[in-house]
Short mmCIF file of C-alpha atoms and ligand atoms in Angstrom, two decimals:
data_model
loop_
_atom_site.label_atom_id
_atom_site.label_comp_id
_atom_site.label_asym_id
_atom_site.label_seq_id
_atom_site.Cartn_x
_atom_site.Cartn_y
_atom_site.Cartn_z
CA MET A 227 -16.63 28.68 -5.78
CA SER A 228 -15.86 27.26 -2.29
CA LYS A 229 -12.65 28.17 -0.49
CA ILE A 230 -10.54 26.18 1.95
CA LYS A 231 -7.91 27.56 4.32
CA ILE A 232 -4.87 25.52 3.38
CA ALA A 233 -2.09 25.04 5.92
CA GLU A 234 0.08 22.86 3.68
CA LEU A 235 -0.16 21.26 0.26
CA PHE A 236 2.65 18.90 -0.64
CA TYR A 237 3.55 15.65 -2.37
CA SER A 238 5.19 12.87 -0.37
CA VAL A 239 4.91 9.21 0.61
CA GLN A 240 2.13 8.30 3.01
CA GLY A 241 3.96 7.25 6.16
CA GLU A 242 1.11 5.87 8.24
CA GLY A 243 -1.77 3.43 8.17
CA ARG A 244 -3.44 1.63 5.30
CA TYR A 245 -1.67 3.50 2.49
CA MET A 246 1.81 3.43 4.02
CA GLY A 247 4.33 3.79 1.17
CA VAL A 248 1.84 5.10 -1.40
CA PRO A 249 2.79 8.36 -3.17
CA SER A 250 0.29 10.92 -1.94
CA VAL A 251 -0.77 14.52 -2.15
CA PHE A 252 -1.33 15.94 1.33
CA LEU A 253 -3.87 18.70 1.66
CA ARG A 254 -3.61 20.00 5.21
CA THR A 255 -6.54 22.18 6.23
CA PHE A 256 -6.28 24.82 8.92
CA GLY A 257 -8.07 24.46 12.26
CA CYS A 258 -8.59 21.80 14.90
CA ASN A 259 -10.97 21.25 17.80
CA PHE A 260 -8.12 19.81 19.93
CA LYS A 261 -4.59 20.81 21.02
CA CYS A 262 -3.18 17.41 22.06
CA ALA A 263 -0.63 19.10 24.32
CA GLY A 264 -0.14 15.91 26.35
CA PHE A 265 1.77 13.94 23.68
CA GLY A 266 5.27 13.04 24.83
CA MET A 267 4.69 14.49 28.31
CA PRO A 268 4.40 12.78 31.69
CA ARG A 269 0.75 11.93 32.27
CA GLY A 270 -1.23 14.95 33.48
CA GLU A 271 1.28 17.49 32.17
CA ILE A 272 0.96 19.52 29.02
CA SER A 273 3.53 20.76 26.54
CA ILE A 274 4.12 24.47 26.09
CA GLU A 275 6.41 24.06 23.06
CA ALA A 276 3.88 25.33 20.52
CA ASP A 277 2.87 28.32 22.66
CA ASP A 278 6.52 29.01 23.31
CA ILE A 279 7.22 29.22 19.58
CA ALA A 280 4.04 31.22 19.01
CA TYR A 281 4.32 33.77 21.78
CA THR A 282 7.86 34.05 23.00
CA HIS A 283 10.01 33.16 20.02
CA ALA A 284 12.19 36.13 19.24
CA ASN A 285 11.71 35.82 15.49
CA ILE A 286 8.03 34.91 15.29
CA GLU A 287 7.44 37.48 12.57
CA SER A 288 10.28 36.13 10.50
CA PHE A 289 8.41 32.87 9.87
CA GLN A 290 7.09 33.30 6.34
CA LYS A 291 6.37 29.68 5.57
CA TYR A 292 5.93 26.34 7.28
CA GLU A 293 9.39 25.09 6.36
CA GLU A 294 10.91 27.76 8.60
CA LEU A 295 9.02 26.68 11.72
CA PRO A 296 10.77 24.61 14.40
CA LEU A 297 9.75 20.97 14.90
CA VAL A 298 8.48 20.04 18.34
CA SER A 299 9.17 16.89 20.34
CA THR A 300 6.08 17.20 22.59
CA GLY A 301 2.47 18.09 21.92
CA CYS A 302 0.89 18.16 18.45
CA ASP A 303 3.55 17.90 15.75
CA SER A 304 1.41 19.87 13.28
CA TYR A 305 0.68 22.70 15.71
CA ALA A 306 0.92 25.43 13.08
CA SER A 307 -2.10 23.97 11.28
CA TRP A 308 -4.40 25.10 14.09
CA HIS A 309 -2.53 27.50 16.36
CA PRO A 310 -4.02 30.99 15.86
CA ALA A 311 -0.58 32.60 15.92
CA PHE A 312 0.23 30.95 12.58
CA LYS A 313 -3.10 31.43 10.80
CA ASP A 314 -1.63 33.96 8.39
CA LEU A 315 0.67 31.29 6.96
CA SER A 316 -2.44 29.47 5.66
CA PRO A 317 -4.12 31.12 2.66
CA MET A 318 -7.80 30.72 1.72
CA LEU A 319 -7.77 29.09 -1.71
CA GLU A 320 -10.49 28.34 -4.22
CA SER A 321 -10.82 24.84 -5.67
CA ASP A 322 -9.28 25.95 -8.96
CA ALA A 323 -6.15 27.23 -7.23
CA ILE A 324 -5.84 24.08 -5.10
CA VAL A 325 -6.23 21.76 -8.07
CA ASN A 326 -3.81 23.74 -10.23
CA ARG A 327 -1.21 23.59 -7.46
CA ILE A 328 -1.74 19.82 -7.14
CA MET A 329 -1.22 19.39 -10.87
CA GLU A 330 2.09 21.25 -10.55
CA ILE A 331 3.47 19.07 -7.77
CA ILE A 332 2.54 15.56 -8.93
CA PRO A 333 4.67 13.78 -11.53
CA PHE A 334 3.29 13.82 -15.09
CA ASN A 335 0.67 16.37 -13.90
CA GLU A 336 -1.90 13.60 -13.50
CA TRP A 337 -3.15 11.35 -10.73
CA ARG A 338 -2.04 7.90 -12.00
CA ASP A 339 -1.45 5.90 -8.77
CA VAL A 340 -1.32 8.96 -6.52
CA HIS A 341 -3.59 9.02 -3.49
CA LEU A 342 -5.09 12.16 -1.92
CA VAL A 343 -4.84 12.67 1.83
CA ILE A 344 -7.02 15.38 3.32
CA THR A 345 -5.54 16.00 6.74
CA GLY A 346 -5.21 18.70 9.35
CA GLY A 347 -5.69 20.03 11.86
CA GLU A 348 -9.09 18.41 11.77
CA PRO A 349 -10.28 18.21 8.16
CA LEU A 350 -13.91 17.38 8.98
CA LEU A 351 -14.65 20.69 10.66
CA GLY A 352 -16.44 23.29 8.51
CA TRP A 353 -14.49 22.42 5.35
CA GLN A 354 -16.91 19.54 4.63
CA ARG A 355 -19.02 22.11 2.79
CA ALA A 356 -16.18 22.79 0.32
CA TYR A 357 -15.09 19.23 -0.51
CA PRO A 358 -17.80 18.41 -3.09
CA ASP A 359 -16.70 21.38 -5.19
CA LEU A 360 -13.04 20.35 -4.90
CA LEU A 361 -13.52 16.61 -5.45
CA SER A 362 -15.84 17.13 -8.41
CA HIS A 363 -13.38 19.41 -10.21
CA PRO A 364 -12.69 18.09 -13.74
CA LYS A 365 -8.96 17.75 -13.00
CA MET A 366 -9.82 15.43 -10.10
CA ALA A 367 -11.79 13.03 -12.29
CA SER A 368 -9.07 10.36 -12.44
CA LEU A 369 -8.41 10.46 -8.68
CA LYS A 370 -9.29 7.01 -7.31
CA GLU A 371 -8.36 6.97 -3.62
CA ILE A 372 -8.96 9.59 -0.93
CA THR A 373 -8.21 9.41 2.78
CA PHE A 374 -9.50 11.77 5.45
CA GLU A 375 -7.11 11.79 8.39
CA THR A 376 -9.45 12.73 11.22
CA ASN A 377 -9.57 12.60 15.00
CA GLY A 378 -12.96 10.91 14.71
CA THR A 379 -15.03 13.49 16.60
CA GLN A 380 -16.80 15.27 13.75
CA LYS A 381 -20.10 14.02 12.39
CA LEU A 382 -20.53 14.13 8.64
CA THR A 383 -22.91 16.85 7.54
CA PRO A 384 -26.01 15.46 5.79
CA GLU A 385 -24.95 17.19 2.57
CA PHE A 386 -21.43 15.77 2.56
CA LYS A 387 -22.65 12.32 3.55
CA ASP A 388 -25.11 12.34 0.63
CA TYR A 389 -22.29 13.44 -1.68
CA LEU A 390 -20.05 10.54 -0.58
CA LEU A 391 -22.92 8.04 -0.77
CA GLN A 392 -23.41 8.88 -4.44
CA TRP A 393 -20.13 7.09 -5.19
CA GLN A 394 -21.65 3.87 -3.89
CA MET A 395 -24.93 4.03 -5.79
CA PRO A 396 -25.68 1.02 -7.99
CA GLY A 397 -24.82 1.80 -11.59
CA VAL A 398 -22.39 4.60 -10.74
CA ASP A 399 -19.13 3.73 -12.46
CA PHE A 400 -16.99 6.16 -10.56
CA ASN A 401 -14.57 3.67 -9.04
CA ARG A 402 -13.52 5.98 -6.21
CA GLU A 403 -12.70 4.77 -2.71
CA VAL A 404 -12.84 6.91 0.42
CA THR A 405 -11.07 5.97 3.65
CA PHE A 406 -11.30 7.50 7.10
CA SER A 407 -8.07 7.12 9.02
CA VAL A 408 -9.29 7.80 12.54
CA SER A 409 -6.57 8.78 14.98
CA ALA A 410 -8.71 8.66 18.10
CA LYS A 411 -7.07 10.54 20.95
CA LEU A 412 -6.33 8.62 24.15
CA PRO A 413 -5.73 10.36 27.50
CA CYS A 414 -1.97 10.59 26.70
CA SER A 415 -2.94 13.29 24.19
CA GLY A 416 -4.16 15.50 27.01
CA GLU A 417 -7.72 15.50 25.64
CA GLN A 418 -10.73 14.34 27.65
CA TRP A 419 -12.06 10.82 26.97
CA GLU A 420 -15.67 11.95 26.58
CA ASP A 421 -14.64 14.52 23.96
CA ALA A 422 -12.25 12.27 22.07
CA ILE A 423 -13.79 8.79 21.96
CA CYS A 424 -16.91 9.07 19.83
CA PRO A 425 -17.86 5.58 18.59
CA GLU A 426 -21.15 6.59 16.92
CA VAL A 427 -19.35 9.19 14.83
CA VAL A 428 -16.82 6.66 13.55
CA CYS A 429 -19.48 4.03 12.87
CA GLU A 430 -21.18 6.54 10.59
CA TYR A 431 -17.96 6.89 8.55
CA GLU A 432 -18.23 3.16 7.81
CA GLU A 433 -21.56 3.84 6.08
CA VAL A 434 -19.82 5.84 3.35
CA GLY A 435 -16.38 4.26 3.10
CA THR A 436 -13.67 2.26 4.85
CA ALA A 437 -12.72 3.39 8.35
CA TYR A 438 -9.90 2.24 10.59
CA LEU A 439 -8.65 3.28 14.01
CA LYS A 440 -5.07 4.30 14.76
CA PHE A 441 -3.89 4.73 18.33
CA VAL A 442 -0.65 6.48 19.31
CA ILE A 443 1.09 4.39 21.97
CA ALA A 444 4.00 5.26 24.27
CA THR A 445 3.36 3.29 27.47
CA GLU A 446 1.54 0.25 28.84
CA GLN A 447 -1.10 2.60 30.21
CA ASP A 448 -1.70 3.93 26.70
CA PHE A 449 -2.26 0.39 25.47
CA ALA A 450 -4.67 -0.31 28.33
CA ASP A 451 -6.55 2.88 27.35
CA ALA A 452 -6.56 1.76 23.71
CA GLU A 453 -8.10 -1.59 24.68
CA CYS A 454 -10.93 0.24 26.53
CA ALA A 455 -11.49 2.47 23.54
CA ILE A 456 -11.49 -0.46 21.09
CA ALA A 457 -14.13 -2.20 23.25
CA ALA A 458 -16.29 0.94 23.14
CA TYR A 459 -16.01 1.22 19.34
CA ARG A 460 -16.77 -2.49 18.86
CA LYS A 461 -19.77 -2.26 21.18
CA ALA A 462 -21.14 0.52 18.99
CA GLY A 463 -20.76 -1.72 15.91
CA PHE A 464 -17.42 -0.59 14.47
CA THR A 465 -16.00 -3.35 12.23
CA GLY A 466 -12.79 -1.85 10.83
CA HIS A 467 -9.13 -2.62 11.45
CA VAL A 468 -7.16 -1.24 14.39
CA TYR A 469 -3.56 0.01 14.17
CA LEU A 470 -1.10 0.82 16.93
CA MET A 471 1.44 3.51 16.08
CA PRO A 472 4.47 4.64 18.09
CA VAL A 473 4.53 8.12 19.56
CA GLY A 474 7.27 10.34 18.16
CA GLY A 475 7.28 13.31 15.84
CA VAL A 476 11.07 13.41 16.09
CA GLU A 477 13.42 10.51 15.46
CA SER A 478 14.89 10.34 18.99
CA VAL A 479 11.42 9.78 20.50
CA TYR A 480 10.10 7.54 17.70
CA ALA A 481 13.15 5.24 17.89
CA LEU A 482 12.58 4.64 21.58
CA ASN A 483 9.40 2.66 21.18
CA ASN A 484 8.62 1.76 17.55
CA LYS A 485 9.81 -1.85 17.95
CA ASN A 486 7.95 -2.31 21.24
CA VAL A 487 4.75 -1.03 19.69
CA ALA A 488 5.18 -3.38 16.72
CA LEU A 489 5.57 -6.32 19.14
CA LEU A 490 2.56 -5.19 21.13
CA ALA A 491 0.45 -5.09 17.97
CA MET A 492 1.64 -8.55 16.87
CA ASN A 493 0.96 -10.06 20.27
CA HIS A 494 -2.60 -8.75 20.35
CA GLY A 495 -3.67 -9.43 16.78
CA LEU A 496 -3.68 -5.75 15.86
CA ARG A 497 -1.98 -3.93 12.98
CA TYR A 498 1.21 -1.90 13.34
CA SER A 499 1.53 1.45 11.68
CA ASP A 500 4.93 2.99 11.27
CA ARG A 501 5.55 6.72 10.87
CA LEU A 502 7.73 6.45 7.78
CA GLN A 503 7.97 10.22 7.50
CA VAL A 504 10.13 10.27 10.63
CA PRO A 505 13.03 7.98 9.54
CA LEU A 506 12.71 9.00 5.87
CA PHE A 507 12.31 12.75 6.16
CA LYS A 508 12.78 13.62 9.86
CA ASN A 509 9.08 14.58 9.90
CA GLU A 510 9.96 17.99 8.50
CA TRP A 511 7.15 20.30 7.36
CA GLY A 512 6.10 19.35 3.87
CA THR A 513 6.77 15.61 4.29
S1 SF4 B 825 -6.25 16.21 16.66
FE1 SF4 B 825 -4.40 16.01 15.38
S2 SF4 B 825 -4.06 18.06 14.49
FE2 SF4 B 825 -5.54 18.30 16.17
S3 SF4 B 825 -4.25 18.88 17.91
FE3 SF4 B 825 -4.53 16.63 17.97
S4 SF4 B 825 -2.74 15.77 16.88
FE4 SF4 B 825 -2.89 17.98 16.38
#
């Protein structure tokens, strides 16, 4: 049976994008190909908050679970899902164990109108090989909607693509919808454009499901970068919706620009995505 290294598994309300407000199970896999240490920093500078917690925090060994970790206001807000210093907080679990845990945390122990979010880290790294086993588990049979929250840089493996395409075959009455929520990283993330903006990869996601783009915006320069990126995706044939989302893993930062980003989206015919987990739950681990 396939195993997945699970950083977090929790039940909450989806705070971002297409399924904003929908009760959701979040399966956060461990590992990412990026660090995104530029978020919330002056352009060209990188955050050392995560490394600071990892390497110089006096009580690093006292962190036994995610809920005990400090939140950060700069860099990647889910740093512990990829930072090697925290890898021991993320167990390798078999599909049976994952599904049994899901059944414990959702109301009525069944899917009903609950959506599954497979997030990270970057969930389309090597774990693609384990998803068919997980998603075909008998206790997942009534699951209807799945979102992969990805940075849009990882090609689908031929095996996983074939697996997802089965759900679209004529005559298959599976009634399952897969969405790719692509948070493409602009230069404000600290990542390089040529590594982060991969239009052909995202166009391929549209072959097997619904894909949309979500850009984190803090400044006018970020929006100008987003427009360049959107043009590149459109040129490659991408047809999905585009969301603008305010920067801010903590409330003080989020509240500075959420309204401005909403206005920017309205004025340019784009969609606005909130980060409901910030005002509702302070973006704490497990929300
Ligand atoms: S891609 Fe996402 S999970 Fe990975 S470092 Fe960037 S913000 Fe964090």
